Coordinates of C-alpha atoms and ligand atoms in Angstrom, one line a residue:
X1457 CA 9.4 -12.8 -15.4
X1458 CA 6.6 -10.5 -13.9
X1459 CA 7.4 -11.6 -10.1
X1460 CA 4.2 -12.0 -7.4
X1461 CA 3.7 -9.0 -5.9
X1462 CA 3.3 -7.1 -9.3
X1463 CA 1.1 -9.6 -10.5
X1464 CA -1.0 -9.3 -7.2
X1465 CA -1.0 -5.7 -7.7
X1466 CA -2.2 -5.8 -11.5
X1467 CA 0.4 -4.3 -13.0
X1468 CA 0.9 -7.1 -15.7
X1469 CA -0.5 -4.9 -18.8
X1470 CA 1.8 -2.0 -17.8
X1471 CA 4.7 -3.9 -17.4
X1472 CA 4.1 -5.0 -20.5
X1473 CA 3.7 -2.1 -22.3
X1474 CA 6.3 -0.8 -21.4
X1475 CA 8.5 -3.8 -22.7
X1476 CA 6.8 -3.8 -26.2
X1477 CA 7.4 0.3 -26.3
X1478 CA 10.9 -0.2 -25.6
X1479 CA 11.3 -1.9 -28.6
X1480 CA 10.7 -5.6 -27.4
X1481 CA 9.0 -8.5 -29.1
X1482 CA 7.1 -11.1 -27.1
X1483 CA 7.7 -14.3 -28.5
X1484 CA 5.7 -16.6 -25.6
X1485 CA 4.4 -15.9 -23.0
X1486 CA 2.6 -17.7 -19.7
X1487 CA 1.4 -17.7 -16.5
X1488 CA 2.0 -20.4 -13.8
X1489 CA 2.8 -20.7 -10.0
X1490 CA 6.1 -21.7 -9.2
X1491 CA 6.5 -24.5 -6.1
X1492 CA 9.5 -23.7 -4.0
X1493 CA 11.8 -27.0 -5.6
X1494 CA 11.0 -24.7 -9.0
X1495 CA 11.6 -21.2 -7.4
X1496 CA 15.3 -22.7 -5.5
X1497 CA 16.2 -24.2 -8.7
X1498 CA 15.7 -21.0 -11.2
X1499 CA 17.7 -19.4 -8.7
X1500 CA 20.5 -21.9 -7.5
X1501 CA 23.0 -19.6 -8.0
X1502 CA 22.2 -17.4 -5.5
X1503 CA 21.4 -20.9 -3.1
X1504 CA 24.3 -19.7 -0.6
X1505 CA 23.1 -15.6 -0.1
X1506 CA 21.5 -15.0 2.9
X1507 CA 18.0 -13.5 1.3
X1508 CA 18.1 -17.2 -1.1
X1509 CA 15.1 -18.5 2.0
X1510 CA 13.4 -15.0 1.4
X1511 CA 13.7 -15.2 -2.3
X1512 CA 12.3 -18.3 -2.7
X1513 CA 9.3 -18.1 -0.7
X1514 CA 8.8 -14.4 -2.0
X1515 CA 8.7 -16.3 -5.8
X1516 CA 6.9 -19.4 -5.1
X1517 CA 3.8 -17.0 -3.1
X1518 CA 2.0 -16.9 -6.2
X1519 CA 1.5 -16.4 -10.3
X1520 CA 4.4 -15.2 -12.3
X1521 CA 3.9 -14.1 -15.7
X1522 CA 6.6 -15.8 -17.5
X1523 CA 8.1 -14.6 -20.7
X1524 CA 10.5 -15.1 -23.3
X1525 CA 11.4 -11.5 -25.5
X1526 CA 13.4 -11.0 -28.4
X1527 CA 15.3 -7.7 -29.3
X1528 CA 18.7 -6.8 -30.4
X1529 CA 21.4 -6.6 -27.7
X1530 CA 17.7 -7.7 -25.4
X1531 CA 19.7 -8.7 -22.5
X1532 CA 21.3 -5.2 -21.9
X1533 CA 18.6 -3.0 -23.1
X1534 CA 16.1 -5.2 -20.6
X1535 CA 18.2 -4.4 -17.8
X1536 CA 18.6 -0.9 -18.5
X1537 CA 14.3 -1.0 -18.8
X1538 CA 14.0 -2.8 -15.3
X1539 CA 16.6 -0.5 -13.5
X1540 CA 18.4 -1.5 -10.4
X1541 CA 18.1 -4.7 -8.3
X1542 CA 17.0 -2.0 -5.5
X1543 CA 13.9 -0.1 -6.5
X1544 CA 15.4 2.7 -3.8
X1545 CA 18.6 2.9 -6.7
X1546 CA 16.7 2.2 -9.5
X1547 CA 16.9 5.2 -12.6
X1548 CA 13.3 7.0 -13.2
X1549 CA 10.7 5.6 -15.3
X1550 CA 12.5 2.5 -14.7
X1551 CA 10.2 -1.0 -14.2
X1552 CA 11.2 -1.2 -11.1
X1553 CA 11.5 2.5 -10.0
X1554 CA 7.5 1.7 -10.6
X1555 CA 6.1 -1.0 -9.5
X1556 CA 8.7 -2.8 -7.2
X1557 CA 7.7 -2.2 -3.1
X1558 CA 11.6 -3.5 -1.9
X1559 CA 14.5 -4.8 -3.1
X1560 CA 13.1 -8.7 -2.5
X1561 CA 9.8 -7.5 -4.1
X1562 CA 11.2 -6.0 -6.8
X1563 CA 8.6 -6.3 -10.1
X1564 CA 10.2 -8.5 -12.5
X1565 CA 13.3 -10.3 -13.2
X1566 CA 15.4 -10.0 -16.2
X1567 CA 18.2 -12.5 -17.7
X1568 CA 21.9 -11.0 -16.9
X1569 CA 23.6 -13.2 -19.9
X1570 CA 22.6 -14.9 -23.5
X1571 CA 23.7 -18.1 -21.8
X1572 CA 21.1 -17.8 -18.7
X1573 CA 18.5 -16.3 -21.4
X1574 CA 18.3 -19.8 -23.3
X1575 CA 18.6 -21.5 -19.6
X1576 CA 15.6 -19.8 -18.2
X1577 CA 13.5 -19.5 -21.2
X1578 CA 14.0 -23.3 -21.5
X1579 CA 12.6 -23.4 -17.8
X1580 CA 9.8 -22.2 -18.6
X1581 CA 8.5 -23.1 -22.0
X1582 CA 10.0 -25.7 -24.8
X1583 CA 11.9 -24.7 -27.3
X1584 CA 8.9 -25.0 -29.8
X1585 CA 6.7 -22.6 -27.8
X1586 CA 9.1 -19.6 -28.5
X1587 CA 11.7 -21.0 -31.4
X1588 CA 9.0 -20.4 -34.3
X1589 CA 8.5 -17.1 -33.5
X1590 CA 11.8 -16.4 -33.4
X1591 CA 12.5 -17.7 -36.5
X1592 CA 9.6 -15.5 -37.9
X1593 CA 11.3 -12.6 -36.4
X1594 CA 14.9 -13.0 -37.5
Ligands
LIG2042 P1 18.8 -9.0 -10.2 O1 17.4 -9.6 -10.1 O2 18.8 -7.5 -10.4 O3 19.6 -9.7 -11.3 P2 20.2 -10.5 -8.2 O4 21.4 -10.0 -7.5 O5 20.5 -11.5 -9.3 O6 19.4 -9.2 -8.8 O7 19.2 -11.1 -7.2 C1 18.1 -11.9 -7.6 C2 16.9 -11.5 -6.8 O8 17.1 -11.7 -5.4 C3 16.6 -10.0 -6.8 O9 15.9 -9.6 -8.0 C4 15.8 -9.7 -5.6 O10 14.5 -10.1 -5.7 C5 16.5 -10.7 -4.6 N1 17.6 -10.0 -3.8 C6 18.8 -9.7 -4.3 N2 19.5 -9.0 -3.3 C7 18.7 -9.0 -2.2 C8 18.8 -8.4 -0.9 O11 19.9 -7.9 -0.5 N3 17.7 -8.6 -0.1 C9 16.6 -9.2 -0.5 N4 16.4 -9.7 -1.7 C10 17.5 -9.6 -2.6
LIG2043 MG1 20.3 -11.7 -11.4

């Protein structure tokens, strides 16, 4: 997910360049405006951290660009491509290294399991919208 600020700051198409030169496929994609019930309950797992108030307003402020991307081992090679949660500790040439301002405001969000990949992509889109490309793909 592209978060508000980069959006706002029209960084979408080099965000996703980047992604689709790193060897990523995009198999849907979409742009929407989260409300805050939508933004708390993407990230109910961090409900109980003290920047979850922060977060939630931060990703309900405006659009997202939401995706779902395919690749082999795509959940680790997307976090190596975003870099660290902290833009300050994130590796050079990293997504975030470049276009996230703070560690709240940090660019884009990327999956941190298979199991939360298949949760969030089925937040955001059915499984038609992405499942026939897949299929195409694999
Ligand atoms: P991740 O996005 O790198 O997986 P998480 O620890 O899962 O990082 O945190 C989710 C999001 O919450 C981060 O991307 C960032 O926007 C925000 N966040 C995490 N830690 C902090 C913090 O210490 N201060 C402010 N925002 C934070
Ligand atoms: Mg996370």
């Amino acid at each position: 997910m592209i978060k508000p600020g980069a959006v706002k700051n029209k960084h979408i198409g080099e965000i996703i360049a980047k992604i689709e030169e790193a060897g990523f496929t995009l198999a849907a994609i979409k742009t929407l405006q989260m409300r805050r019930e939508d933004a708390a309950e993407f990230y109910a797992v961090h409900k109980d951290r003290p920047f979850f108030e922060e977060l939630i307003e931060f990703m309900s402020s405006g659009p997202i660009i939401a995706m779902v991307l395919l690749k082999e081992n795509a959940v680790a090679d997307f976090r190596e491509l975003i870099g660290a949660t902290d833009p300050a500790e994130a590796a050079e040439g990293t997504i975030r290294r470049m276009f996230a301002t703070s560690k709240s405001h940090n660019a884009i969000h990327g999956s941190d399991s298979d199991e939360n990949a298949e949760r969030e992509s089925a937040f955001f889109f059915s499984r038609q919208e992405y499942l026939r490309r897949v299929m195409v793909e694999s």
